[in-house]
mmCIF file of C-alpha atoms in Angstrom:
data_model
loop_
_atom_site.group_PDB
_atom_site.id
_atom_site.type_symbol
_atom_site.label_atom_id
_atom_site.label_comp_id
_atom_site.label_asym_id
_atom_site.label_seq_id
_atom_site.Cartn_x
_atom_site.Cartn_y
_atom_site.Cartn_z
ATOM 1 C CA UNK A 47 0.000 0.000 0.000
ATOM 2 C CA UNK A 48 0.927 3.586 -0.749
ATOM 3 C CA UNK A 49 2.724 4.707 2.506
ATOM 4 C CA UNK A 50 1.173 8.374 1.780
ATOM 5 C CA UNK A 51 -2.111 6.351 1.970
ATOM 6 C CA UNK A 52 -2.672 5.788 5.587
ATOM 7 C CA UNK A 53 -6.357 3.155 6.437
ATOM 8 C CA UNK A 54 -9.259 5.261 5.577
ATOM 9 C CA UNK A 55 -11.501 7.037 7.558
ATOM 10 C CA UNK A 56 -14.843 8.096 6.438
ATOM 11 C CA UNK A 57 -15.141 11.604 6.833
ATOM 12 C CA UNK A 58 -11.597 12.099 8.297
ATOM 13 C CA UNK A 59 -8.678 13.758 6.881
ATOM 14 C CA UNK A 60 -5.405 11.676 6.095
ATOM 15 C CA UNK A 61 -3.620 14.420 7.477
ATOM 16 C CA UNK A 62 -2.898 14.905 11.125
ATOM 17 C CA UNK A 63 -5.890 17.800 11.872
ATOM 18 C CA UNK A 64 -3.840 18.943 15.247
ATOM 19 C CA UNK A 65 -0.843 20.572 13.306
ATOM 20 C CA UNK A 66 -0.571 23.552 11.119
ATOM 21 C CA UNK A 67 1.590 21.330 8.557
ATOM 22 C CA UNK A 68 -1.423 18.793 8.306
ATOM 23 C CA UNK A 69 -3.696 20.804 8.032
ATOM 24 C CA UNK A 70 -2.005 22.740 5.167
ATOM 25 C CA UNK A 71 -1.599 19.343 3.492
ATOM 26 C CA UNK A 72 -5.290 18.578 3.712
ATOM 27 C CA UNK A 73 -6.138 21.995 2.381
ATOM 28 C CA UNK A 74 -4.022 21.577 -0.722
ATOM 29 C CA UNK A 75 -6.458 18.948 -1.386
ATOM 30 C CA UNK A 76 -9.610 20.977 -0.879
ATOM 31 C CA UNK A 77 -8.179 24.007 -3.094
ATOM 32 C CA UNK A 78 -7.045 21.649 -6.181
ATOM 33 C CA UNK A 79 -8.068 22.734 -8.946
ATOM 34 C CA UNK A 80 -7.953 19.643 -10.785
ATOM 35 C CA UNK A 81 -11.373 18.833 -9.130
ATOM 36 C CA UNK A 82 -13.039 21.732 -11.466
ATOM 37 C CA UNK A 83 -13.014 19.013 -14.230
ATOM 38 C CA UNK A 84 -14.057 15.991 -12.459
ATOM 39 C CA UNK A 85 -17.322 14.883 -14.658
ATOM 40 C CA UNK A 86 -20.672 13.870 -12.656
ATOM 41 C CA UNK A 87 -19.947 10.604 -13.819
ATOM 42 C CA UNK A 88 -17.056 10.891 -11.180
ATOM 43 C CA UNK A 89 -18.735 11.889 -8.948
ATOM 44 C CA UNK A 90 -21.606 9.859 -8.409
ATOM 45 C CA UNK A 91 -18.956 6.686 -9.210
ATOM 46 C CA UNK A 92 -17.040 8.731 -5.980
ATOM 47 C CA UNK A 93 -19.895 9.207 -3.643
ATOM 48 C CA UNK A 94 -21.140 5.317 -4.500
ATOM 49 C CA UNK A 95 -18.158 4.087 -3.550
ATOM 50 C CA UNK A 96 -18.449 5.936 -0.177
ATOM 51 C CA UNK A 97 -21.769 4.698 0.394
ATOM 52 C CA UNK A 98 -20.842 1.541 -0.090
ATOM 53 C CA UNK A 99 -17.993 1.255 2.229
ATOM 54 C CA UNK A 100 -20.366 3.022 4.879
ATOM 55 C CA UNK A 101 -23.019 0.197 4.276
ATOM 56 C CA UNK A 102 -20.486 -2.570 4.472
ATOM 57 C CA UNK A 103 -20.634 -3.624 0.890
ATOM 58 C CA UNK A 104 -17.531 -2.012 -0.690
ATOM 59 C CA UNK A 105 -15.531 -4.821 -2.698
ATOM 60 C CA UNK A 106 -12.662 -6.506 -0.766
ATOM 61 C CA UNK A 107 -9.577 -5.343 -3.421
ATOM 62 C CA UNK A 108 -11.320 -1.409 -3.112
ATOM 63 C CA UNK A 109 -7.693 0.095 -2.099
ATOM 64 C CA UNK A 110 -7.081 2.793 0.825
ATOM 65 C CA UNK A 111 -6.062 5.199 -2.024
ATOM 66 C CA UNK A 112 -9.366 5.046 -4.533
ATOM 67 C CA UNK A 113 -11.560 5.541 -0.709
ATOM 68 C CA UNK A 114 -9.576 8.711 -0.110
ATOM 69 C CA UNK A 115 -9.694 10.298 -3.516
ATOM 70 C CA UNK A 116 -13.171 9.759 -4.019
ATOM 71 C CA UNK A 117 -14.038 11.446 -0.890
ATOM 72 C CA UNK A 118 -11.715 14.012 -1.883
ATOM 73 C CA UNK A 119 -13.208 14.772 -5.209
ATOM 74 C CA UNK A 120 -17.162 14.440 -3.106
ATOM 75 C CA UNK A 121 -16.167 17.182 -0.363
ATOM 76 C CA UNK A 122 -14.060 19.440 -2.890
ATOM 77 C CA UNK A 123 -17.671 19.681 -4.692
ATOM 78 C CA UNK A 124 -20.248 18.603 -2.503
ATOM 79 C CA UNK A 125 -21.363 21.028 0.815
ATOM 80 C CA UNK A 126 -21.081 18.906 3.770
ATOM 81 C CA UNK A 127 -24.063 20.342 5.648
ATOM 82 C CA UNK A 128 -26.929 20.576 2.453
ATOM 83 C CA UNK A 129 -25.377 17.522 0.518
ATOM 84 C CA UNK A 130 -26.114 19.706 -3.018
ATOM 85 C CA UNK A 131 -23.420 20.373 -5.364
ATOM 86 C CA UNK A 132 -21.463 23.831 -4.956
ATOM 87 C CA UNK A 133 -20.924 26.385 -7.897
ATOM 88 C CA UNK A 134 -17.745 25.812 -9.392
ATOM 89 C CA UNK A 135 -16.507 29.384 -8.993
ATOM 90 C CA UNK A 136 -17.733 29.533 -5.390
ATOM 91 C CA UNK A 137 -15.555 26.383 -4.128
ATOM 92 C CA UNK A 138 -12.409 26.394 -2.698
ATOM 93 C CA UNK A 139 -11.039 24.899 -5.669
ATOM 94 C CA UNK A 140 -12.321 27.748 -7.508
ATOM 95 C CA UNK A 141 -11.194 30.575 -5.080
ATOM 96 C CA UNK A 142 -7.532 31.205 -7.029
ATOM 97 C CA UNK A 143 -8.000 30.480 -10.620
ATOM 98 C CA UNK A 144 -11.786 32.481 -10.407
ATOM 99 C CA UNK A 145 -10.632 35.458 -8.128
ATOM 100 C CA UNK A 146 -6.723 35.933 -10.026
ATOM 101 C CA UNK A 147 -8.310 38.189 -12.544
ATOM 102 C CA UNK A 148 -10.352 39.872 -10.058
ATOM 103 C CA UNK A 149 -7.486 40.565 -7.945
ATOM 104 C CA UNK A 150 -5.161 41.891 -10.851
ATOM 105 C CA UNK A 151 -7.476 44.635 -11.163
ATOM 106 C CA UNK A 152 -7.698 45.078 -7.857
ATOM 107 C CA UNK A 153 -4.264 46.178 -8.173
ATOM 108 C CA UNK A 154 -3.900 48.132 -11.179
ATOM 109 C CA UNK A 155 -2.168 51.296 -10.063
ATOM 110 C CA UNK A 156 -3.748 54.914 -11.538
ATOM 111 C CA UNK A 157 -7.039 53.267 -11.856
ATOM 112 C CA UNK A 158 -10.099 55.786 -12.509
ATOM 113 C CA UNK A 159 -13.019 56.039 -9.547
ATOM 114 C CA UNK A 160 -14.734 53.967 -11.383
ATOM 115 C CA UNK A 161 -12.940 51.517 -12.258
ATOM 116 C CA UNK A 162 -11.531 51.423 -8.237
ATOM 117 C CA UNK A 163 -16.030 51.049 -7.529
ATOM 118 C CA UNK A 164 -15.973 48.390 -10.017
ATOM 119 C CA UNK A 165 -12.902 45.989 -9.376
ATOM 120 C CA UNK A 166 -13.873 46.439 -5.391
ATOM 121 C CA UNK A 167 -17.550 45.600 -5.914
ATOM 122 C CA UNK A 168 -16.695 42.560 -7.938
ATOM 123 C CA UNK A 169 -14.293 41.104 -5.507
ATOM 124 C CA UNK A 170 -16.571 41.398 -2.736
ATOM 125 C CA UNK A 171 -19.393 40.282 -4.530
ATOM 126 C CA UNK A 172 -17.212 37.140 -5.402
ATOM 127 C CA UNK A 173 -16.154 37.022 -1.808
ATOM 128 C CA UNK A 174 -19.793 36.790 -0.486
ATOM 129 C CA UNK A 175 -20.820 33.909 -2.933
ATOM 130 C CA UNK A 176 -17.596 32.128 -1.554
ATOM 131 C CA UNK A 177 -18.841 32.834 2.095
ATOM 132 C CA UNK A 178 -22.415 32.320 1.656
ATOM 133 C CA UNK A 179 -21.429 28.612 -0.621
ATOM 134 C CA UNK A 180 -19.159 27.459 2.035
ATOM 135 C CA UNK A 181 -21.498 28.472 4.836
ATOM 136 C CA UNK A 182 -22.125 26.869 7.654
ATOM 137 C CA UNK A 183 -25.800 25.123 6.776
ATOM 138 C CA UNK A 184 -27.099 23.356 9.332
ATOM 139 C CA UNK A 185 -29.410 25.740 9.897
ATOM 140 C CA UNK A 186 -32.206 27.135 7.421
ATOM 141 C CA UNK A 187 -31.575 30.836 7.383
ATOM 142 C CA UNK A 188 -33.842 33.592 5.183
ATOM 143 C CA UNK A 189 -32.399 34.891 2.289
ATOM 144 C CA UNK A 190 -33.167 38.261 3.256
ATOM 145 C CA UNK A 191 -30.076 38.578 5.493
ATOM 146 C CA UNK A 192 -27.801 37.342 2.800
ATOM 147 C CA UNK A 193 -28.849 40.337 0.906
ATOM 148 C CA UNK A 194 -28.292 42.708 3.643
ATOM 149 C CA UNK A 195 -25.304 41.571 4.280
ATOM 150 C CA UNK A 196 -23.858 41.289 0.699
ATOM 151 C CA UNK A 197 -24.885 44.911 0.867
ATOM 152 C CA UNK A 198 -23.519 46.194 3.861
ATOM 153 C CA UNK A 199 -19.711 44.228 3.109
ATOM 154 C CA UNK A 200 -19.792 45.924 -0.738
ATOM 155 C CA UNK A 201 -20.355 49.194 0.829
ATOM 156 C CA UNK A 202 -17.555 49.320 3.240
ATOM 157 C CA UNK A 203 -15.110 47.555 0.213
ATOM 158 C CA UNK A 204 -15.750 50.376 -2.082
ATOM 159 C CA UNK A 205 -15.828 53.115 1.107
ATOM 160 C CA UNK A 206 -12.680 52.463 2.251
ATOM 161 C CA UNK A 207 -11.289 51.843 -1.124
ATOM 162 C CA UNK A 208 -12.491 55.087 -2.545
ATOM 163 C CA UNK A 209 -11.504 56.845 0.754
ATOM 164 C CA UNK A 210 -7.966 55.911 0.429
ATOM 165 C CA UNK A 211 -7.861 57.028 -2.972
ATOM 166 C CA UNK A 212 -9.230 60.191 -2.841
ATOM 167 C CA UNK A 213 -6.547 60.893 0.094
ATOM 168 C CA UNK A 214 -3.410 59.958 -1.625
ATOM 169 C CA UNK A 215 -4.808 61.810 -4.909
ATOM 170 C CA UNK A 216 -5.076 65.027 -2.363
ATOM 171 C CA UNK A 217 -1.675 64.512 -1.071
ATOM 172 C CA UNK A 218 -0.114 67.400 -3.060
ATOM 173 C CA UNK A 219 3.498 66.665 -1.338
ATOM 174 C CA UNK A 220 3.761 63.292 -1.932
ATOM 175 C CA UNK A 221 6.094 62.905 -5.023
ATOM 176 C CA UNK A 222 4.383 60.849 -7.952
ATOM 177 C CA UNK A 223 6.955 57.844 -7.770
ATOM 178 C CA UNK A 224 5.732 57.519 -4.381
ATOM 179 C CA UNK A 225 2.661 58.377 -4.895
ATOM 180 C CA UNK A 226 2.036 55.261 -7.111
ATOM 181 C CA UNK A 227 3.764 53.503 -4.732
ATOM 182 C CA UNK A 228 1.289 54.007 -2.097
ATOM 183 C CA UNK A 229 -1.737 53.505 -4.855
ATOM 184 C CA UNK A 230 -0.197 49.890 -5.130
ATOM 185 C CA UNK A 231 -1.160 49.204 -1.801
ATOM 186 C CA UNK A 232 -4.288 50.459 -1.243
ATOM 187 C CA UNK A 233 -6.215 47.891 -2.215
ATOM 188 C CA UNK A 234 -4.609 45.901 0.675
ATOM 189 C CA UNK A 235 -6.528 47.659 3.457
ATOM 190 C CA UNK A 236 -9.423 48.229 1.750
ATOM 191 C CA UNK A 237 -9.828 44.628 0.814
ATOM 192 C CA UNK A 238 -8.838 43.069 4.243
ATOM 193 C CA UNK A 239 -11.312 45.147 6.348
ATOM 194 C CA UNK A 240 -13.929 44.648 3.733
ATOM 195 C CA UNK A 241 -13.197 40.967 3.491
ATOM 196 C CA UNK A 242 -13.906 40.622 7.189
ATOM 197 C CA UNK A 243 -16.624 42.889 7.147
ATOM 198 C CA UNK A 244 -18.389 40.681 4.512
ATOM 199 C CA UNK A 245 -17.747 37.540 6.220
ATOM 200 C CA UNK A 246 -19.116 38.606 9.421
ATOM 201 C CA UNK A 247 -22.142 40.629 7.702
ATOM 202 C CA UNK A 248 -22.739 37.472 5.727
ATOM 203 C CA UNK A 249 -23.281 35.089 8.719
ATOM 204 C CA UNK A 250 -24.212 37.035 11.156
ATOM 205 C CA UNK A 251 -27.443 35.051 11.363
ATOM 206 C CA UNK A 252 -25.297 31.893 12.650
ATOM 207 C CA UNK A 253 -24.666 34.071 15.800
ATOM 208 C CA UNK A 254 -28.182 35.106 16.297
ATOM 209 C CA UNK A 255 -29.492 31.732 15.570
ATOM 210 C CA UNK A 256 -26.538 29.513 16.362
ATOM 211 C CA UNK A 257 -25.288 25.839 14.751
ATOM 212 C CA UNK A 258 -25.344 22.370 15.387
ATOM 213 C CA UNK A 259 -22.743 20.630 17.615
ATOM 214 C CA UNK A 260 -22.132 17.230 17.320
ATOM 215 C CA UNK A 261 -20.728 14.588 19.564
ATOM 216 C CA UNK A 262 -18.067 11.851 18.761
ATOM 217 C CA UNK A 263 -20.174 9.645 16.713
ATOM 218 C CA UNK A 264 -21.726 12.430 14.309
ATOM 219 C CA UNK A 265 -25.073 12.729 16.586
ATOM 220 C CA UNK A 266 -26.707 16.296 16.856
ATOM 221 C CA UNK A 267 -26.644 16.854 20.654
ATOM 222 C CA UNK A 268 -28.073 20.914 20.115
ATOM 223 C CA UNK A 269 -27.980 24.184 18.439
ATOM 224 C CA UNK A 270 -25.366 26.188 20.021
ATOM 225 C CA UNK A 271 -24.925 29.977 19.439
ATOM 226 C CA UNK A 272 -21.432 29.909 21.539
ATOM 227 C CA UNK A 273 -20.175 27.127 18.996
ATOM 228 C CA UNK A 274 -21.317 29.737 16.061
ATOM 229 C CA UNK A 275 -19.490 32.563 17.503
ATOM 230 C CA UNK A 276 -16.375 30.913 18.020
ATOM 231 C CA UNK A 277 -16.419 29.780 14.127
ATOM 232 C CA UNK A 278 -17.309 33.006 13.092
ATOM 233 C CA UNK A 279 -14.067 34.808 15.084
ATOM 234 C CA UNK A 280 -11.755 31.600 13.550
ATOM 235 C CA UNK A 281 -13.228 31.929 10.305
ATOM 236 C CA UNK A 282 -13.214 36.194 10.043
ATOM 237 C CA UNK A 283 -9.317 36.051 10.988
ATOM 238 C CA UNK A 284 -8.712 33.575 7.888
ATOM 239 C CA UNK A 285 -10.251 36.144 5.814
ATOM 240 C CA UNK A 286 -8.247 38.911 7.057
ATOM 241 C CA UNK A 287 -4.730 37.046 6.734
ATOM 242 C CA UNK A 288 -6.063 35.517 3.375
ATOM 243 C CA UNK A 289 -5.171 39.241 1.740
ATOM 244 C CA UNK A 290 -1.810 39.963 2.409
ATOM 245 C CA UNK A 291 0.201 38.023 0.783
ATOM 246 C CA UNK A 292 -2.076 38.381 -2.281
ATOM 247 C CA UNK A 293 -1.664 42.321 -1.797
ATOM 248 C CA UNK A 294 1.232 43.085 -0.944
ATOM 249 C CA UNK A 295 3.715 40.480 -2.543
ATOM 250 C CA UNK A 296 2.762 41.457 -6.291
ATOM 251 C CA UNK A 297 3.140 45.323 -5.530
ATOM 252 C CA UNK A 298 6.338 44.768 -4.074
ATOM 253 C CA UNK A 299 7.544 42.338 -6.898
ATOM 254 C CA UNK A 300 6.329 44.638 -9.360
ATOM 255 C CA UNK A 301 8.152 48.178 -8.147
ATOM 256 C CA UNK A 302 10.863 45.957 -7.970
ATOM 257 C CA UNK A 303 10.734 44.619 -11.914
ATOM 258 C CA UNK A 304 9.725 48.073 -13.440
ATOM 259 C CA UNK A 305 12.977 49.874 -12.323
ATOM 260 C CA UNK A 306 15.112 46.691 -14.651
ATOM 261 C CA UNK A 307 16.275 47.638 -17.734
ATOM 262 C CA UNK A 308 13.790 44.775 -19.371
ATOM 263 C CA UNK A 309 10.643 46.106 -17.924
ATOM 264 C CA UNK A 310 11.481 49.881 -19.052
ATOM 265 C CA UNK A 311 12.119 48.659 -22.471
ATOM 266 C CA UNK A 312 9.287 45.712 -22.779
ATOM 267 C CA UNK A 313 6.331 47.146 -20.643
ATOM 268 C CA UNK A 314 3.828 45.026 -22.259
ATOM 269 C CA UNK A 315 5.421 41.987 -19.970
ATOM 270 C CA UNK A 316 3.762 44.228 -17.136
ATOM 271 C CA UNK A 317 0.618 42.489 -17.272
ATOM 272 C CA UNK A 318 1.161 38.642 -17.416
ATOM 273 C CA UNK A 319 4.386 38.913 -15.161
ATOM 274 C CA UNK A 320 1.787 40.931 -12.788
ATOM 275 C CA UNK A 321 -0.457 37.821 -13.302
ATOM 276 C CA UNK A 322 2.092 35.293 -12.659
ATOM 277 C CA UNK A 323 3.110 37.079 -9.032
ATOM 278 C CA UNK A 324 -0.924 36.823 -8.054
ATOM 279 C CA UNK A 325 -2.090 33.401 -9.392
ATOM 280 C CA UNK A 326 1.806 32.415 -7.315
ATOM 281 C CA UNK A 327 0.433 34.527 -4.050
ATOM 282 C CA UNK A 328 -3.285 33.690 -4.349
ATOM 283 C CA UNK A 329 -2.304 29.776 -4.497
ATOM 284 C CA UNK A 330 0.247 29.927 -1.776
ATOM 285 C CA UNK A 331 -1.656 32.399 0.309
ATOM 286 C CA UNK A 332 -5.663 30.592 0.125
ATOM 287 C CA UNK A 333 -4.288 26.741 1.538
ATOM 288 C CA UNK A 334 -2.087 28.862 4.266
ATOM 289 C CA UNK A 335 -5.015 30.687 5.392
ATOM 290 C CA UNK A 336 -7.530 28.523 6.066
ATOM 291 C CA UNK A 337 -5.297 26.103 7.769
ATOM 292 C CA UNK A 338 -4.930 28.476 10.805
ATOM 293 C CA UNK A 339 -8.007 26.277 11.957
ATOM 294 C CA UNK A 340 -8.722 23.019 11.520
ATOM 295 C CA UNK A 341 -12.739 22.657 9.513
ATOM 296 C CA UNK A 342 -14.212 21.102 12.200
ATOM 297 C CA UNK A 343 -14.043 22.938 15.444
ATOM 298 C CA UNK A 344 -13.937 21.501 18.821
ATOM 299 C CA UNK A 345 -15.365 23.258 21.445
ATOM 300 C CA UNK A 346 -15.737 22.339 25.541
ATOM 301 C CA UNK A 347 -18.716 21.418 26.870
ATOM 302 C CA UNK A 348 -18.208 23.778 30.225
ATOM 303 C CA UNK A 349 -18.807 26.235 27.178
ATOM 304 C CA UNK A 350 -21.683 25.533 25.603
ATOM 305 C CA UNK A 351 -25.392 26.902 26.685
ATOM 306 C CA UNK A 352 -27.042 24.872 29.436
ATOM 307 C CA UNK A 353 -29.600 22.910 27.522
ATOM 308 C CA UNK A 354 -26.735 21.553 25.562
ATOM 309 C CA UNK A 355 -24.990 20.430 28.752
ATOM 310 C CA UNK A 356 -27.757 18.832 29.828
ATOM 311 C CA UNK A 357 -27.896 16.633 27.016
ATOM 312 C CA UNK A 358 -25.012 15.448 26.451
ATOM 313 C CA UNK A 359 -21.654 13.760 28.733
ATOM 314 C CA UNK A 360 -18.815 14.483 26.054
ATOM 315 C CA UNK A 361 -16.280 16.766 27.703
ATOM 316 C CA UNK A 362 -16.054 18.371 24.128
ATOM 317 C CA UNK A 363 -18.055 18.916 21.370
ATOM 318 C CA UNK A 364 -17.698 19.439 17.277
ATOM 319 C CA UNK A 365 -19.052 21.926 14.683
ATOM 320 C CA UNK A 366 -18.515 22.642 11.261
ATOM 321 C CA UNK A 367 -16.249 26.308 11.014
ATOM 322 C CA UNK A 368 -17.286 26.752 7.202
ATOM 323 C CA UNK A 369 -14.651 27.694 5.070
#
């Protein structure tokens, strides 16, 4: 057997969940692109496969490696709380090669008002589909606060975007090399407050309302708005780390590149050397993010609401963070 193929679990990782370094492994998984292409032929081979090793009746020669990929290729596209398929620019797997382009005009220096309103607005609005189809579902929630909250992060992406701008365009003293120097990293702040901003606006409901906890063996023991909370905080400092690197690694790469001799006399190779630096960032930056916590979040029972005490003997408890 493939030693990098350890006995399968259903609905475990193969990688140790308890470090950062195995929890970065199993999130290289979840943001492959590779699973963009996987047919539904795949995937209904993949998730009858897992159903029959759950029943019992999986054949005898099915290997450790073919159980692991298929659930691999069944959670990169399938939501683990509604069971329905995800929109392939709203998974993980999605997240770099979908939001690259959006995030090279993010960070197209000089840009116009309008086209600063229009690159923020569509990054956000990607953003929220992302939060909103990796959700925490467990609970139905109206669609209403979706909206308000789509609303409410778009506003204070393109407020605090526009804001900057207009002060470093009214900074008279500020020579123009460093002047554009500062417009290349605008976008940084702007995005990383409205990034948070949209993930908290978007499930703020999960707070109100709370989500299910779950003991060892998978059972719902309660809905706990504690358990929401504490995904919410885990999941809202992802999204402000997730930025940086994105944001500021490509600016600094690119003041770097258009003082060489090359750059000065080819500008064209500007915009795909630009491109290279992101889609490089975005895909290094995404799988380090989100393994800061592991998906599924423990959480003590000496913390949880009374009723959910009550019910249960577990010293601690699981949820689902959402991603």
């Amino acid at each position: 057997m493939n030693q990098s193929y350890p006995p399968f679990e259903l609905g475990k990782s193969r990688f140790d969940q308890s470090t950062f370094w195995g929890r970065f492994r199993h999130f290289l998984d979840v943001v492959d692109p590779r699973t963009l292409f996987i047919s539904d032929q795949k995937l209904r081979e993949s998730k009858q496969l897992l159903h029959e090793y759950k029943t019992g009746a999986a054949s005898a020669d099915v290997t450790d490696q073919s159980l692991w990929e298929a659930q691999k290729i069944v959670q990169a596209i399938i939501h683990p709380d509604t069971g329905e398929k995800i929109l392939m620019p709203f998974r993980m797997s999605g997240f770099v090669p979908f939001g690259t382009p959006i995030v090279v005009g993010l960070l197209i220096p000089n840009q116009s008002l309008m086209g600063v309103v229009f690159w923020q607005w569509l990054n956000q609005s990607h953003n929220a589909c992302v939060n909103y189809a990796n959700r925490n579902a467990s609970r139905p929630t109206a669609t209403k606060k979706f909206v308000q909250g789509y609303a409410g992060a778009v506003t204070s992406a393109v407020g605090i975007a526009v804001s900057l701008n207009v002060l470093v365009s009214r900074a008279q003293a500020m020579p123009p090399a460093t002047r554009l120097l500062v417009q290349r990293f605008i976008p940084f702040p702007a995005v990383a407050a409205a990034s948070t901003i949209n993930l908290l606006l978007m499930r703020m409901h999960e707070a109100s309302e709370g989500i299910e906890v779950l003991d060892s063996k998978s059972n719902v023991v309660g809905v706990s708005k504690n358990a929401a909370k504490k995904a919410i905080i885990q999941t809202a400092l992802t999204r402000a780390f997730l930025p940086a690197p994105i944001l500021l690694i490509p600016p600094v790469i690119m003041t770097l590149l258009d003082k060489t001799p090359l750059f000065r006399r080819f500008p064209r190779l500007n915009l795909p050397v630009h491109s290279l630096a992101v889609l490089a960032s975005f895909g290094l930056a995404l799988p380090l993010a989100i393994s800061l916590f592991p998906q599924t979040g423990k959480i003590k029972r000496s913390d949880l609401e009374p009723e959910i005490k009550r019910n249960c003997s577990e010293d601690v408890l699981y949820y689902n963070k959402g991603l």
